[in-house]
Coordinates of C-alpha atoms in Angstrom, one line a residue:
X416 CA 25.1 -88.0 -52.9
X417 CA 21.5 -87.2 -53.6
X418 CA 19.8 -83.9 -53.0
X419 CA 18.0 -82.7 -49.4
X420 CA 15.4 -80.3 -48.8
X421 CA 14.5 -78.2 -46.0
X422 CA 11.3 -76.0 -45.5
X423 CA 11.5 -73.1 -43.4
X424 CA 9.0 -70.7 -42.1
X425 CA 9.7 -67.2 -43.3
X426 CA 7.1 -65.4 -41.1
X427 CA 2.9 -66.0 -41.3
X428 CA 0.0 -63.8 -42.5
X429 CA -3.7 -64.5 -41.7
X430 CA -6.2 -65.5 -44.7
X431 CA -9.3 -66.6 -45.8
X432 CA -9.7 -70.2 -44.9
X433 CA -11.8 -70.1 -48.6
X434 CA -8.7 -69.3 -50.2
X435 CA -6.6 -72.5 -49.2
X436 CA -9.6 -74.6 -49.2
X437 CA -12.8 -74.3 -51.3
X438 CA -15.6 -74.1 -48.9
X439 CA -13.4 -73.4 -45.6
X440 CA -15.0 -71.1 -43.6
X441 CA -13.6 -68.4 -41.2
X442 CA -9.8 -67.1 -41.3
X443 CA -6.7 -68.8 -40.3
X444 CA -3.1 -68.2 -39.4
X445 CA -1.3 -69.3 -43.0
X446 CA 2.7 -69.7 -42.9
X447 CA 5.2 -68.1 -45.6
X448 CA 7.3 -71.1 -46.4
X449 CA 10.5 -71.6 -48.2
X450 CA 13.0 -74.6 -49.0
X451 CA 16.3 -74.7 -49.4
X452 CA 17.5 -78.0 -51.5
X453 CA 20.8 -78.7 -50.7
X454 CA 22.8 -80.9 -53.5
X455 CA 25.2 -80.5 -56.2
X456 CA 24.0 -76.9 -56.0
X457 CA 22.3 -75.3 -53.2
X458 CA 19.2 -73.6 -54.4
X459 CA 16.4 -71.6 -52.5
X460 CA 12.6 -72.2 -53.3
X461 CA 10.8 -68.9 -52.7
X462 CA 11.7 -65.2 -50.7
X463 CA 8.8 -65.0 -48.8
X464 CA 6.6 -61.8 -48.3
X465 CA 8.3 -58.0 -47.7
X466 CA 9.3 -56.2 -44.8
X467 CA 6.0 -56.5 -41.9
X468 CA 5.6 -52.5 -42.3
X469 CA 4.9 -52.4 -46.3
X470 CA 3.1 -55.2 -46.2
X471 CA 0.8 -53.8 -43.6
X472 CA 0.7 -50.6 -45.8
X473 CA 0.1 -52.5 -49.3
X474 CA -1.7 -56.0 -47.5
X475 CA -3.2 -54.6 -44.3
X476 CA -6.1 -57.7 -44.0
X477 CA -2.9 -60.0 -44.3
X478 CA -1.9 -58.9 -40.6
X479 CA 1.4 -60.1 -41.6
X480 CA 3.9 -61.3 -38.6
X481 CA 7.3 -62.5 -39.1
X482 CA 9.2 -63.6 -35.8
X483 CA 13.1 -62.7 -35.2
X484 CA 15.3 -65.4 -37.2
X485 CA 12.8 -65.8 -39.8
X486 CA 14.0 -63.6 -42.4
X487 CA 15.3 -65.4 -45.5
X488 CA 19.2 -64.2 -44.4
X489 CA 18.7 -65.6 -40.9
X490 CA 17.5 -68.6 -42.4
X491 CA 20.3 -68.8 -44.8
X492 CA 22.4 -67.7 -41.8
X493 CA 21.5 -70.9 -40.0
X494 CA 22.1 -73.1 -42.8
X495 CA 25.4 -71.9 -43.0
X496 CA 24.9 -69.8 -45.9
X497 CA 24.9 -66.3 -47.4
X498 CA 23.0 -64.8 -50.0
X499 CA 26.0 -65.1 -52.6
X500 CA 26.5 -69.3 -51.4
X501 CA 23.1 -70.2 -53.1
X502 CA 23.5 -70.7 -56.7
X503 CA 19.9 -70.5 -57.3
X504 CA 16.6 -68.9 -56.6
X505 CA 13.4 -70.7 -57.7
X506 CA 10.1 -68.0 -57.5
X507 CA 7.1 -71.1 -58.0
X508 CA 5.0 -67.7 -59.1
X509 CA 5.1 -64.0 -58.4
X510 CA 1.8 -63.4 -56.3
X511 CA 3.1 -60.5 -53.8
X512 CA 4.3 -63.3 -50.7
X513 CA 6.5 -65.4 -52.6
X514 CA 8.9 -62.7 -54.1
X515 CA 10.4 -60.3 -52.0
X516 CA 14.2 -60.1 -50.3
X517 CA 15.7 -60.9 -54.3
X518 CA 17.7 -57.9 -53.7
X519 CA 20.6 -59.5 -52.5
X520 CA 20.6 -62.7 -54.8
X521 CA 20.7 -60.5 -58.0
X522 CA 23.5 -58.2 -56.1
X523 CA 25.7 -61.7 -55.8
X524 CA 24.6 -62.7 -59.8
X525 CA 23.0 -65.7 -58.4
X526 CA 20.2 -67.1 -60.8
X527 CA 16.9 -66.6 -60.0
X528 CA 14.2 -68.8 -62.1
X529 CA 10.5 -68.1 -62.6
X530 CA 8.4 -69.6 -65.5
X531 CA 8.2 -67.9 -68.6
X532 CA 4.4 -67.5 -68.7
X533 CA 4.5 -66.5 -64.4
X534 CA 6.5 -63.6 -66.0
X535 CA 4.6 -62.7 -69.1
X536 CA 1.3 -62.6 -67.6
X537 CA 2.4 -60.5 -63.8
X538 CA 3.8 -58.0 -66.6
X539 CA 0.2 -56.9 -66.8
X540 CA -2.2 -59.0 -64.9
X541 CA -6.2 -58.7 -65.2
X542 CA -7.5 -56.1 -63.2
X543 CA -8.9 -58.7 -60.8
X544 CA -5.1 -60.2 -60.2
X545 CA -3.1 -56.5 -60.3
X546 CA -3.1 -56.8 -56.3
X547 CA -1.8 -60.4 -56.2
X548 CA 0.6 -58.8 -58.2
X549 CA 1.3 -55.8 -56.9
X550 CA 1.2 -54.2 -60.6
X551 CA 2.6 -51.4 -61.9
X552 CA -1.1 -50.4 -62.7
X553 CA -1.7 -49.5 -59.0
X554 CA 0.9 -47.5 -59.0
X555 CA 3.4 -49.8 -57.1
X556 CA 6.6 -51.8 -58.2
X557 CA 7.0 -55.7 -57.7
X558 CA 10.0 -56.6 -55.6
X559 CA 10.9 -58.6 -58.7
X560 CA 10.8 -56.0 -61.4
X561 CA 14.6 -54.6 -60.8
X562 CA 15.7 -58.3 -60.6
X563 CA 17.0 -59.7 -63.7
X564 CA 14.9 -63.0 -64.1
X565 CA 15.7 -66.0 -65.9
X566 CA 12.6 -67.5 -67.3
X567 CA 12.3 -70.9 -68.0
X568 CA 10.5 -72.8 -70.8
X569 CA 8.3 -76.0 -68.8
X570 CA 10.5 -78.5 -66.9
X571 CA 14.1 -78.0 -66.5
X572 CA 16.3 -80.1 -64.7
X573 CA 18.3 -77.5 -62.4
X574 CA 21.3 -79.5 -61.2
X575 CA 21.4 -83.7 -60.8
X576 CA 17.8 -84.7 -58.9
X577 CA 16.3 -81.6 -59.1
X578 CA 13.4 -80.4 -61.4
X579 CA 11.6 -77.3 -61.9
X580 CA 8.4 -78.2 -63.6
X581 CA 4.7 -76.7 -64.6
X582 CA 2.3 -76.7 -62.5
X583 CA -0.5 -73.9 -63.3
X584 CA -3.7 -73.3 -62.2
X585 CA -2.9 -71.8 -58.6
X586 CA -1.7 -69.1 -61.2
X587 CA -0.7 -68.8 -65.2
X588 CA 2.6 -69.9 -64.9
X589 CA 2.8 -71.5 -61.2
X590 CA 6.2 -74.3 -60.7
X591 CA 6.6 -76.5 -58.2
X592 CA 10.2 -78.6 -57.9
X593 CA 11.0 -82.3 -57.5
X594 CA 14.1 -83.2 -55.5
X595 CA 15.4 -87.1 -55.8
X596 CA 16.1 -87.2 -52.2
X597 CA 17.7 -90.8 -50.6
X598 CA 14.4 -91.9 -49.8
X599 CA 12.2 -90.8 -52.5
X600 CA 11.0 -88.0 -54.2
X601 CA 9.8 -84.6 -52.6
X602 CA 7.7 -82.1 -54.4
X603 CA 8.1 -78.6 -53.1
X604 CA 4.5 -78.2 -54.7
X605 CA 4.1 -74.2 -53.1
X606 CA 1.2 -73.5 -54.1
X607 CA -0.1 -75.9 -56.8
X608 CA -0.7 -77.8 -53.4
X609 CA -1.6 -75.2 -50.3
X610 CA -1.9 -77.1 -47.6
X611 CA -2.9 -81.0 -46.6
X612 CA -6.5 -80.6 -46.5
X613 CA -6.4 -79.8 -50.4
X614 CA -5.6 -83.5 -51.0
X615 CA -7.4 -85.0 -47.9
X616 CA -7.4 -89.4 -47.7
X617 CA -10.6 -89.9 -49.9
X618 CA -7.8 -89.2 -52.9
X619 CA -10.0 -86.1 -54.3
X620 CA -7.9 -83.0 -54.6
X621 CA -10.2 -80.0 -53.3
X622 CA -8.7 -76.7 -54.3
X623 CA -8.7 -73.6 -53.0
X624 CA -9.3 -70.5 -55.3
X625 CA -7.1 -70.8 -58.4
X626 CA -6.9 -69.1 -61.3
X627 CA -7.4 -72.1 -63.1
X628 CA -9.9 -75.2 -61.7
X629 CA -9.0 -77.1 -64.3
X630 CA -5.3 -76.6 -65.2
X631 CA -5.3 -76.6 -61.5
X632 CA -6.9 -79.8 -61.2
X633 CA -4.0 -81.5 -63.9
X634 CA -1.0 -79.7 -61.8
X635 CA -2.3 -81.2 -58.4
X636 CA -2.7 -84.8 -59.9
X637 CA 0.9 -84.5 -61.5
X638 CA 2.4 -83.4 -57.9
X639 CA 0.6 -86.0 -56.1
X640 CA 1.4 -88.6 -58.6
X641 CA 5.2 -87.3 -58.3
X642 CA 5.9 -87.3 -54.8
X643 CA 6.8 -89.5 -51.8
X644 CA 6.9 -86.7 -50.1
X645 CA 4.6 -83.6 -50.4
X646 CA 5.8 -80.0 -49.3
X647 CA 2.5 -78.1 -49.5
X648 CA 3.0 -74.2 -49.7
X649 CA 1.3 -72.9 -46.5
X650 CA 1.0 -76.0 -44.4
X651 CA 2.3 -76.0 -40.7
X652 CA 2.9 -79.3 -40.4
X653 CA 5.7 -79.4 -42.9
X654 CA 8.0 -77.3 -40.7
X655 CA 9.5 -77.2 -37.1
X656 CA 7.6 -73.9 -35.6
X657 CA 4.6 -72.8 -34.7
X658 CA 1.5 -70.0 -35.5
X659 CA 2.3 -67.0 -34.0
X660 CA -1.3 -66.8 -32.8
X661 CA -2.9 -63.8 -34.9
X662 CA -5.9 -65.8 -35.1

């Protein structure tokens, strides 16, 4: 039976438009996605941000907002699933809302996969990247520095249709997942693909603010020439809710 994914929204945080889209102007209402690929094993693309209160104290022009039931146990909840259920946890990178609520996972020994050079590098970012990161060198801990990680080395195949695979630029070591669903294949692209307007009809991919335009540039091509489907990182119209209106 081949594999399914789901996105979910996992709460929403306003950001500069600029930062999804090169040359966007103003701020928007973003959503915190994940996916949870249902297959041979059941595995969970992203945590989301941290609890609304620390992230107003460590991200306060985030204005993150997370609504009741969108908390990554409700979501499992509805699914049908626990915390210990999923065998996997797939972090596409380890920028601050993408990593948090691991606590659990590692509690239940379930796997939790991040590339190997996502890890190296958050270890000790650039100066320019330690609040992304929330690094140690501000004084803080990342949620995913008690976890015990597994890195992987470029694509893996994590059970029968799905692939982890490279996809930098958005950051150093940035993944993005290909499911073999029924009807073709859908890339969980995260963030080597923010939203729809970063790969609008004219076939041009327009990014937002990477770390890398050009390794950027190859990782968007790769998705696009990948999928079927696309599953864009912080793009509403991938998922069954709504902006909660902070913008």
């Amino acid at each position: 039976m081949s594999p399914t994914v789901t996105p979910h929204c996992c709460g929403s945080f306003v950001v500069d438009a600029g930062l999804l889209v090169a040359g966007a102007e103003g701020v928007v209402e973003a959503p915190s996605i994940v996916s949870l690929i249902e297959g041979d094993d059941t595995i969970l693309v992203d945590t989301g941000f941290g609890p609304v209160d620390r992230m107003a104290e460590l991200h306060p022009s985030y204005e993150c907002h997370r609504e009741p039931g969108q908390d990554v146990d409700a979501i499992l909840c509805e699914e049908g699933y626990a915390p210990g259920d999923v065998d996997a946890v797939v972090l596409s990178h380890l920028d601050w809302d993408h990593c948090y609520a691991l606590g659990p996972f590692d509690a239940a020994g379930v796997d939790v996969y991040v590339q190997r050079e996502e890890l190296a590098y958050a270890v000790a970012p650039y100066p320019m990247h330690a609040d992304r990161y929330e690094a140690k060198s501000l004084g803080r801990e990342p949620p995913w520095l008690p976890v015990d990680l597994t890195p992987l080395r470029g694509e893996t195949e994590l059970c029968p249709g799905v692939t982890a695979f490279p996809t930098p630029g958005h950051t150093v070591g940035h993944q993005s997942v290909a499911v073999e669903e029924s009807d073709g294949t859908t890339v969980v692209a995260v963030d080597a693909v923010q939203t729809f307007e970063n790969v609008p009809d004219d076939g041009t991919p327009v990014p937002g603010l990477p770390m890398d335009d050009l390794a950027w540039w190859e990782s968007a091509a790769e998705v696009l020439d990948r999928a079927d489907r696309l599953l864009p990182g912080h793009e509403w119209d991938v998922l069954d809710a709504e902006p909660a209106g902070l913008v």
